[in-house]
Amino acid sequence: MKKLMITLGMFATFCTTEAKVTLPALFTDNMVLQQKSDIILRGHSTNRKEVMVITGWDKHIYMAQTDKQGNWKTEISTPSAGGPYEISFCDGEELTLHNIMIGELWLCSGQSNMEMPVGDWGKVLNYENEIREATYPDIRLFKVKKETSLTPKEDLSPTQGEWQECTPQSVNSFSAVGYFFARQLQQKLKTPIGVIDCSWGGTPAEAWTSYNGLKHLQEFEHEMDMLESLGFQPEKIDAEYAKKREAWYQSLYEHDMGWCDDHQVWAEPDYSDENWKEMNLPGSWESNGIKDFDGVMWFRKTVDIPRTWYRKPITINLGKISDEDIVYYNGVEIGRGSNRDAVRRYTVPKKLVKRGKAVLTIRVTNYAGEGGLIGKPENMTMTVKGKDPVTLAGNWKYLSGFSLAGIEPLPPSPKTNPQYPTTLFNAMVHPITKIPIRGVIWYQGEANVDVPDLYTQLFPSLVNDWRKQWGVGEFPFYYAQIAPFNYNKGEGKGQNSAYLREAQAKCLGIVPSSGMIILTDIGDARTIHPMEKETVGNRFAYMALGLTYGKKGFPVTGPLYKSMQIEGNKIAVSFDEVGKGLTTYRQPLTGFEIAGEDRVFHPANAHLGKDAQTVVVSSPEVPHPVAVRYAFKDYVKGCLYNMFGLPVSSFRTDDW
């Protein structure tokens, strides 16, 4: 008590003048600090040379010196799990953080299946009841704002303002996987749990990896050399990519059959379009039967110019156009647009307006989604002031200039592109490396489904890079194998997502202190976002409880392919992580294929071996089998489990 009174007295004496301590975004009321760890507290002071810090769990006083800019830091040690506590700061004015818990701190990262919230746009399975019952004061949530940066940031921005206690209100927009993971850990460990949601839908692994983590990979060598040569200066980098983008746009004209010698041949009024097809506009070309076409489409329409319009400016209304357009009147450009949400309105100069026939030509470029004139018929008109408008809706002639298929995509702007290498690590992850964490759970891979071979290099580089950035050793890094989904791309490598699942399984032998949860049983052919997120969170939690916390009786992972044995016209397949045996829970054992030396796979008959440790596979179509595959499709519904209820990963025994 005497020590406490002395401490309070010193603090009161020190805090007597006007000043202001500011702290990083992660340091707020309600936060969780990793137990039994050394933490660097840092911040900024406005006018004192010293900052006094008092930690509530031991009443210890720390004195931190500021530099010339007012920045300061000091190292503190956290005790075993407990709380709530306070941490007080003073550089003349007191600042106190309240309701701080000491416990287990986990980072939840990846793309949209990690980002998918309990409610909000996610609405996971049974979300209304889950939200209603989500009152857990010993679980704390922090959501990182989506940002990009070409250089590592020292601080980040929160989406919810600060750390939040887990309540029906705060969990609604929080990562469902992160929430279910934290809930299971907290209930089993009886310890405060903090989870940081740091995720962004549609993002590849390279965006979450630092420059140092990518520079040794050949696929990213050019980009990393460019960033370094430009000194990582955003203005220079953006200027360089502006040149590349302009060159890309110019190169499109070389492919366009409507152009010849830098001249828009198909817009000339005397050009013959008698062999062109007709399309009713407005309307996308997809809705007019032209499917899966991205590129340039030319439209022409011959219009009658009334005698009373002679030498008067004409207003051309075309409605909305997706994505870009160039409009010509008798071969002369009268305007262009690039915003698909903007209504197009152009003016024909009066000097171009003559009586009689005129040709209106529109060159439309579409990069993705529906292309064409997508407005309303009443918004397609031409008119002269004071005169009744003439409709332009109806039949137009059209012809394709070229398709974007096979053409390199538009170089992205790295300044704001969340898919560009390093940008998400720099903005969203690097600031978190300043504090200790227990480990990471990761759900990502859909955005890298086209490059499975690269992923076996990229993902280990990401994990090793993060561990080096934190500098606290090989903390646990647990990841989800992506769930099956019908991408409708084909069955070859880079098309069938089973190859990416295979790459993720291979990473288990490359990345130490890692684990992979298997999700072959929860995919959804209709959506890339399966609604069953509680299962995902629980499987992450079981893995952490078993591997990180050493709890007995928790299933860690599902069976993984081990080996095969050819037995006449059958193949017996063995697995690791079988436990007490395999089961289908009385469902038919499907999803197996078998092939002979001709490398043609046929649907196979499969049954469990006598000891339930193997699967025996055969087909009357394959008398001399050499290879087996299981669930090796974009979308499948896994049916094979171990006795813990964890599914078998998709696999193949061949390397074809």
Short mmCIF file of C-alpha atoms in Angstrom, two decimals, residues 168-533:
data_model
loop_
_atom_site.label_atom_id
_atom_site.label_comp_id
_atom_site.label_asym_id
_atom_site.label_seq_id
_atom_site.Cartn_x
_atom_site.Cartn_y
_atom_site.Cartn_z
CA PRO A 168 -23.70 -8.49 -30.32
CA GLN A 169 -22.95 -5.04 -31.70
CA SER A 170 -19.19 -5.46 -32.19
CA VAL A 171 -19.30 -9.02 -33.54
CA ASN A 172 -21.82 -8.22 -36.28
CA SER A 173 -19.18 -6.88 -38.70
CA PHE A 174 -16.22 -8.87 -37.36
CA SER A 175 -14.56 -11.88 -39.00
CA ALA A 176 -16.74 -14.93 -38.33
CA VAL A 177 -13.76 -17.29 -38.44
CA GLY A 178 -11.85 -15.04 -36.02
CA TYR A 179 -14.81 -14.83 -33.66
CA PHE A 180 -15.56 -18.58 -33.57
CA PHE A 181 -11.86 -19.31 -33.13
CA ALA A 182 -11.61 -16.90 -30.20
CA ARG A 183 -14.80 -18.19 -28.60
CA GLN A 184 -13.60 -21.79 -28.63
CA LEU A 185 -10.18 -20.83 -27.23
CA GLN A 186 -11.66 -18.69 -24.48
CA GLN A 187 -14.11 -21.37 -23.38
CA LYS A 188 -11.41 -24.05 -23.23
CA LEU A 189 -8.51 -21.99 -21.85
CA LYS A 190 -10.54 -19.73 -19.51
CA THR A 191 -8.14 -16.97 -20.56
CA PRO A 192 -8.72 -13.55 -22.13
CA ILE A 193 -8.41 -13.80 -25.91
CA GLY A 194 -7.66 -10.96 -28.30
CA VAL A 195 -8.11 -11.34 -32.06
CA ILE A 196 -6.99 -8.85 -34.72
CA ASP A 197 -8.93 -9.08 -38.00
CA CYS A 198 -6.47 -8.06 -40.73
CA SER A 199 -8.02 -9.25 -44.01
CA TRP A 200 -9.08 -8.09 -47.47
CA GLY A 201 -11.17 -9.99 -50.00
CA GLY A 202 -9.74 -10.96 -53.37
CA THR A 203 -6.11 -10.40 -52.40
CA PRO A 204 -3.14 -12.65 -53.31
CA ALA A 205 -0.41 -13.80 -50.96
CA GLU A 206 2.21 -11.57 -52.58
CA ALA A 207 0.31 -8.46 -51.47
CA TRP A 208 0.70 -9.66 -47.86
CA THR A 209 4.46 -10.27 -48.19
CA SER A 210 7.21 -7.70 -47.70
CA TYR A 211 9.87 -6.64 -50.19
CA ASN A 212 12.43 -8.82 -48.39
CA GLY A 213 10.08 -11.78 -48.58
CA LEU A 214 9.61 -11.44 -52.34
CA LYS A 215 12.91 -10.23 -53.74
CA HIS A 216 14.42 -13.73 -53.96
CA LEU A 217 11.46 -15.15 -55.92
CA GLN A 218 12.00 -15.02 -59.68
CA GLU A 219 8.36 -14.22 -60.46
CA PHE A 220 8.60 -10.96 -58.49
CA GLU A 221 12.21 -10.06 -59.21
CA HIS A 222 11.35 -7.46 -61.87
CA GLU A 223 8.77 -5.67 -59.69
CA MET A 224 11.03 -5.66 -56.64
CA ASP A 225 13.99 -4.33 -58.67
CA MET A 226 11.75 -1.58 -60.02
CA LEU A 227 10.59 -0.56 -56.54
CA GLU A 228 14.16 -0.46 -55.29
CA SER A 229 15.48 1.48 -58.31
CA LEU A 230 12.81 4.14 -57.73
CA GLY A 231 13.73 4.39 -54.07
CA PHE A 232 10.28 3.12 -52.97
CA GLN A 233 9.00 6.65 -53.60
CA PRO A 234 5.25 6.53 -54.37
CA GLU A 235 5.32 9.51 -56.74
CA LYS A 236 8.07 8.05 -58.90
CA ILE A 237 6.49 4.60 -58.88
CA ASP A 238 3.09 5.97 -59.89
CA ALA A 239 4.67 8.02 -62.69
CA GLU A 240 6.46 4.92 -64.00
CA TYR A 241 3.23 2.95 -64.06
CA ALA A 242 1.37 5.82 -65.71
CA LYS A 243 3.80 5.42 -68.62
CA LYS A 244 3.20 1.67 -68.72
CA ARG A 245 -0.55 2.09 -68.64
CA GLU A 246 -0.46 4.65 -71.47
CA ALA A 247 1.73 2.33 -73.54
CA TRP A 248 -0.72 -0.50 -72.87
CA TYR A 249 -3.69 1.57 -74.03
CA GLN A 250 -1.83 2.59 -77.17
CA SER A 251 -0.93 -1.03 -77.90
CA LEU A 252 -4.63 -1.92 -78.06
CA TYR A 253 -5.02 0.08 -81.24
CA GLU A 254 -2.46 -2.19 -82.90
CA HIS A 255 -4.82 -5.13 -82.32
CA ASP A 256 -7.98 -3.29 -83.33
CA MET A 257 -9.15 -4.13 -86.85
CA GLY A 258 -11.10 -0.87 -86.89
CA TRP A 259 -7.83 1.06 -86.99
CA CYS A 260 -5.28 1.25 -89.77
CA ASP A 261 -2.19 3.46 -89.81
CA ASP A 262 -3.40 5.39 -86.75
CA HIS A 263 -6.71 6.05 -88.43
CA GLN A 264 -10.22 5.03 -87.31
CA VAL A 265 -11.24 3.37 -90.59
CA TRP A 266 -14.50 1.94 -89.26
CA ALA A 267 -15.73 5.39 -88.25
CA GLU A 268 -15.49 6.90 -91.74
CA PRO A 269 -18.91 7.76 -93.18
CA ASP A 270 -18.14 6.15 -96.54
CA TYR A 271 -16.97 2.87 -94.99
CA SER A 272 -19.27 0.00 -96.01
CA ASP A 273 -20.90 -1.77 -93.04
CA GLU A 274 -23.34 -3.82 -95.10
CA ASN A 275 -21.82 -7.09 -93.83
CA TRP A 276 -21.98 -6.06 -90.18
CA LYS A 277 -24.54 -7.72 -87.90
CA GLU A 278 -27.33 -5.85 -86.13
CA MET A 279 -27.93 -5.35 -82.40
CA ASN A 280 -30.75 -3.61 -80.59
CA LEU A 281 -29.44 -0.86 -78.31
CA PRO A 282 -29.32 -0.01 -75.49
CA GLY A 283 -28.32 -3.37 -74.07
CA SER A 284 -25.13 -5.19 -73.20
CA TRP A 285 -23.71 -7.45 -75.86
CA GLU A 286 -23.90 -10.32 -73.37
CA SER A 287 -27.67 -9.86 -73.20
CA ASN A 288 -27.67 -9.90 -76.99
CA GLY A 289 -26.06 -13.34 -77.14
CA ILE A 290 -22.35 -12.45 -77.26
CA LYS A 291 -21.07 -14.32 -74.20
CA ASP A 292 -17.70 -14.12 -72.44
CA PHE A 293 -16.39 -11.33 -74.66
CA ASP A 294 -14.11 -8.63 -73.30
CA GLY A 295 -12.47 -6.26 -75.77
CA VAL A 296 -13.53 -3.69 -78.37
CA MET A 297 -16.87 -3.58 -80.15
CA TRP A 298 -17.71 -1.01 -82.83
CA PHE A 299 -21.27 0.27 -83.36
CA ARG A 300 -22.51 2.31 -86.34
CA LYS A 301 -25.84 3.97 -87.09
CA THR A 302 -26.86 6.12 -90.03
CA VAL A 303 -29.13 8.98 -88.94
CA ASP A 304 -31.14 11.62 -90.78
CA ILE A 305 -30.28 15.22 -89.95
CA PRO A 306 -33.32 17.48 -90.43
CA ARG A 307 -32.96 20.55 -92.64
CA THR A 308 -33.78 22.80 -89.67
CA TRP A 309 -30.70 21.50 -87.78
CA TYR A 310 -28.24 22.81 -90.36
CA ARG A 311 -25.22 24.52 -88.73
CA LYS A 312 -26.61 24.05 -85.23
CA PRO A 313 -24.81 22.10 -82.47
CA ILE A 314 -26.32 18.67 -81.84
CA THR A 315 -26.44 17.12 -78.37
CA ILE A 316 -25.83 13.36 -78.44
CA ASN A 317 -27.15 11.44 -75.41
CA LEU A 318 -26.05 7.80 -75.10
CA GLY A 319 -26.77 6.91 -71.46
CA LYS A 320 -24.26 4.74 -69.59
CA ILE A 321 -21.55 2.80 -71.41
CA SER A 322 -19.41 -0.04 -70.06
CA ASP A 323 -16.52 0.53 -69.78
CA GLU A 324 -14.97 3.10 -72.14
CA ASP A 325 -16.08 4.76 -75.35
CA ILE A 326 -14.93 6.97 -78.21
CA VAL A 327 -17.73 8.58 -80.23
CA TYR A 328 -17.41 9.80 -83.84
CA TYR A 329 -19.68 11.88 -86.02
CA ASN A 330 -18.93 11.36 -89.69
CA GLY A 331 -15.45 10.14 -88.77
CA VAL A 332 -14.63 13.06 -86.43
CA GLU A 333 -14.20 12.34 -82.73
CA ILE A 334 -16.70 14.31 -80.66
CA GLY A 335 -15.97 12.83 -77.21
CA ARG A 336 -14.84 9.91 -75.10
CA GLY A 337 -15.62 8.56 -71.62
CA SER A 338 -14.21 6.02 -69.15
CA ASN A 339 -16.60 5.87 -66.18
CA ARG A 340 -19.25 3.18 -66.62
CA ASP A 341 -21.49 4.93 -64.07
CA ALA A 342 -21.45 8.26 -65.92
CA VAL A 343 -24.13 9.24 -68.41
CA ARG A 344 -22.55 10.07 -71.78
CA ARG A 345 -23.50 13.41 -73.36
CA TYR A 346 -21.50 14.81 -76.27
CA THR A 347 -21.84 17.79 -78.60
CA VAL A 348 -21.44 17.78 -82.36
CA PRO A 349 -19.94 21.19 -83.29
CA LYS A 350 -22.19 23.23 -85.56
CA LYS A 351 -19.57 23.40 -88.28
CA LEU A 352 -19.90 19.61 -88.76
CA VAL A 353 -23.69 19.62 -89.03
CA LYS A 354 -25.13 19.36 -92.53
CA ARG A 355 -28.49 18.28 -93.91
CA GLY A 356 -29.06 14.67 -94.92
CA LYS A 357 -27.39 11.44 -93.85
CA ALA A 358 -24.77 11.26 -91.09
CA VAL A 359 -22.97 8.31 -89.51
CA LEU A 360 -22.66 8.00 -85.76
CA THR A 361 -19.96 5.53 -84.63
CA ILE A 362 -19.17 4.33 -81.11
CA ARG A 363 -16.02 2.39 -80.24
CA VAL A 364 -16.71 0.60 -76.92
CA THR A 365 -13.97 -1.07 -74.85
CA ASN A 366 -15.00 -3.45 -72.08
CA TYR A 367 -12.48 -5.03 -69.68
CA ALA A 368 -14.68 -7.19 -67.44
CA GLY A 369 -18.33 -7.88 -66.75
CA GLU A 370 -21.05 -6.73 -69.15
CA GLY A 371 -20.03 -4.54 -72.07
CA GLY A 372 -21.93 -2.13 -74.29
CA LEU A 373 -24.50 0.63 -73.98
CA ILE A 374 -26.24 -0.23 -70.70
CA GLY A 375 -28.55 2.73 -70.14
CA LYS A 376 -32.24 3.21 -70.86
CA PRO A 377 -33.86 3.73 -74.30
CA GLU A 378 -35.27 7.12 -73.32
CA ASN A 379 -31.72 8.30 -72.57
CA MET A 380 -30.48 7.58 -76.10
CA THR A 381 -31.33 10.66 -78.15
CA MET A 382 -29.93 13.40 -80.34
CA THR A 383 -31.39 16.87 -80.29
CA VAL A 384 -30.93 20.50 -81.21
CA LYS A 385 -31.95 23.21 -78.78
CA GLY A 386 -35.59 24.06 -79.19
CA LYS A 387 -36.33 21.01 -81.32
CA ASP A 388 -37.90 17.68 -80.45
CA PRO A 389 -35.34 14.93 -79.72
CA VAL A 390 -34.78 12.07 -82.15
CA THR A 391 -34.34 8.62 -80.61
CA LEU A 392 -31.12 6.70 -81.15
CA ALA A 393 -32.47 3.53 -79.53
CA GLY A 394 -33.09 0.61 -81.85
CA ASN A 395 -31.03 -1.30 -84.38
CA TRP A 396 -27.33 -0.53 -84.77
CA LYS A 397 -24.70 -2.25 -86.91
CA TYR A 398 -21.88 -3.85 -84.93
CA LEU A 399 -18.58 -5.65 -85.43
CA SER A 400 -15.85 -6.81 -83.05
CA GLY A 401 -12.57 -4.94 -83.24
CA PHE A 402 -10.61 -7.42 -81.14
CA SER A 403 -10.81 -9.61 -78.05
CA LEU A 404 -8.72 -9.11 -74.92
CA ALA A 405 -8.31 -12.88 -74.62
CA GLY A 406 -4.60 -13.67 -74.72
CA ILE A 407 -3.55 -10.03 -74.25
CA GLU A 408 -1.57 -9.10 -71.14
CA PRO A 409 -3.87 -7.34 -68.62
CA LEU A 410 -3.70 -3.64 -67.93
CA PRO A 411 -0.74 -2.91 -65.62
CA PRO A 412 -2.26 -2.02 -62.24
CA SER A 413 -1.43 1.11 -60.33
CA PRO A 414 0.58 -0.11 -57.32
CA LYS A 415 -0.31 3.00 -55.36
CA THR A 416 -3.87 1.92 -54.56
CA ASN A 417 -4.06 -1.66 -55.83
CA PRO A 418 -4.60 -4.19 -52.98
CA GLN A 419 -3.35 -6.98 -55.23
CA TYR A 420 0.03 -5.39 -55.89
CA PRO A 421 3.02 -7.06 -54.17
CA THR A 422 3.93 -5.76 -50.66
CA THR A 423 1.15 -3.14 -50.44
CA LEU A 424 -0.98 -4.86 -47.78
CA PHE A 425 1.96 -6.03 -45.72
CA ASN A 426 3.29 -2.47 -45.63
CA ALA A 427 0.02 -0.83 -44.63
CA MET A 428 -1.80 -3.43 -42.56
CA VAL A 429 0.68 -5.97 -41.19
CA HIS A 430 3.94 -4.11 -40.58
CA PRO A 431 2.47 -1.92 -37.79
CA ILE A 432 1.29 -5.05 -35.96
CA THR A 433 4.82 -6.52 -35.95
CA LYS A 434 5.61 -4.01 -33.18
CA ILE A 435 3.75 -6.10 -30.59
CA PRO A 436 4.10 -9.78 -29.57
CA ILE A 437 1.41 -12.22 -30.69
CA ARG A 438 0.81 -15.88 -29.87
CA GLY A 439 0.29 -16.87 -33.49
CA VAL A 440 -1.54 -16.46 -36.80
CA ILE A 441 -4.54 -18.11 -38.41
CA TRP A 442 -4.70 -17.62 -42.19
CA TYR A 443 -7.44 -18.25 -44.74
CA GLN A 444 -6.28 -17.33 -48.24
CA GLY A 445 -5.45 -18.94 -51.55
CA GLU A 446 -8.45 -18.34 -53.80
CA ALA A 447 -6.69 -15.36 -55.40
CA ASN A 448 -3.66 -17.55 -56.19
CA VAL A 449 -5.62 -20.49 -57.55
CA ASP A 450 -4.10 -20.00 -61.02
CA VAL A 451 -0.50 -20.41 -59.82
CA PRO A 452 -0.31 -23.54 -57.61
CA ASP A 453 3.38 -24.21 -58.37
CA LEU A 454 4.31 -20.66 -57.38
CA TYR A 455 2.28 -20.95 -54.16
CA THR A 456 4.59 -23.66 -52.81
CA GLN A 457 7.33 -21.01 -52.87
CA LEU A 458 5.28 -17.92 -52.16
CA PHE A 459 3.41 -19.07 -49.07
CA PRO A 460 6.51 -20.37 -47.20
CA SER A 461 8.22 -17.08 -48.06
CA LEU A 462 5.31 -15.17 -46.54
CA VAL A 463 5.41 -17.19 -43.32
CA ASN A 464 9.19 -16.97 -42.95
CA ASP A 465 9.04 -13.26 -43.73
CA TRP A 466 6.41 -12.56 -41.07
CA ARG A 467 8.37 -14.48 -38.45
CA LYS A 468 11.51 -12.49 -39.24
CA GLN A 469 9.54 -9.25 -39.07
CA TRP A 470 8.19 -10.08 -35.61
CA GLY A 471 11.56 -11.40 -34.44
CA VAL A 472 10.08 -13.71 -31.80
CA GLY A 473 10.90 -17.10 -33.33
CA GLU A 474 8.71 -19.62 -35.12
CA PHE A 475 5.31 -18.66 -33.73
CA PRO A 476 2.43 -20.96 -34.78
CA PHE A 477 1.07 -20.30 -38.26
CA TYR A 478 -2.11 -22.24 -38.96
CA TYR A 479 -3.86 -22.00 -42.32
CA ALA A 480 -7.03 -23.21 -44.00
CA GLN A 481 -6.92 -25.30 -47.13
CA ILE A 482 -9.35 -23.51 -49.46
CA ALA A 483 -12.79 -25.06 -49.67
CA PRO A 484 -13.95 -26.66 -52.93
CA PHE A 485 -15.79 -24.32 -55.29
CA ASN A 486 -16.85 -24.53 -58.92
CA TYR A 487 -14.55 -22.02 -60.63
CA ASN A 488 -15.69 -23.33 -64.05
CA LYS A 489 -12.22 -22.95 -65.55
CA GLY A 490 -11.37 -26.52 -66.52
CA GLU A 491 -9.45 -29.43 -65.09
CA GLY A 492 -5.83 -28.56 -65.89
CA LYS A 493 -3.26 -27.06 -63.55
CA GLY A 494 -4.09 -23.42 -62.93
CA GLN A 495 -7.75 -24.16 -63.71
CA ASN A 496 -8.74 -26.84 -61.22
CA SER A 497 -8.52 -25.48 -57.67
CA ALA A 498 -7.54 -28.94 -56.39
CA TYR A 499 -3.99 -28.15 -57.53
CA LEU A 500 -3.92 -25.16 -55.17
CA ARG A 501 -5.23 -27.35 -52.33
CA GLU A 502 -2.42 -29.78 -53.20
CA ALA A 503 0.12 -26.94 -53.06
CA GLN A 504 -1.16 -25.93 -49.63
CA ALA A 505 -0.76 -29.52 -48.41
CA LYS A 506 2.82 -29.59 -49.73
CA CYS A 507 3.61 -26.48 -47.66
CA LEU A 508 3.12 -28.53 -44.49
CA GLY A 509 6.46 -30.20 -45.19
CA ILE A 510 8.15 -26.87 -45.90
CA VAL A 511 6.91 -24.54 -43.16
CA PRO A 512 7.87 -25.51 -39.58
CA SER A 513 5.44 -24.96 -36.70
CA SER A 514 2.52 -24.82 -39.12
CA GLY A 515 -0.73 -26.70 -39.48
CA MET A 516 -3.46 -26.95 -42.10
CA ILE A 517 -7.15 -27.36 -41.42
CA ILE A 518 -9.00 -29.25 -44.16
CA LEU A 519 -12.34 -28.05 -45.55
CA THR A 520 -13.22 -30.54 -48.31
CA ASP A 521 -16.57 -31.15 -46.63
CA ILE A 522 -17.88 -27.57 -46.38
CA GLY A 523 -17.50 -26.19 -49.91
CA ASP A 524 -20.44 -24.71 -51.76
CA ALA A 525 -20.78 -24.97 -55.56
CA ARG A 526 -22.89 -21.79 -55.60
CA THR A 527 -20.56 -19.45 -53.72
CA ILE A 528 -16.88 -19.10 -53.00
CA HIS A 529 -17.91 -18.06 -49.46
CA PRO A 530 -19.24 -21.15 -47.61
CA MET A 531 -21.68 -20.17 -44.86
CA GLU A 532 -20.42 -22.78 -42.36
CA LYS A 533 -17.82 -20.60 -40.67
#
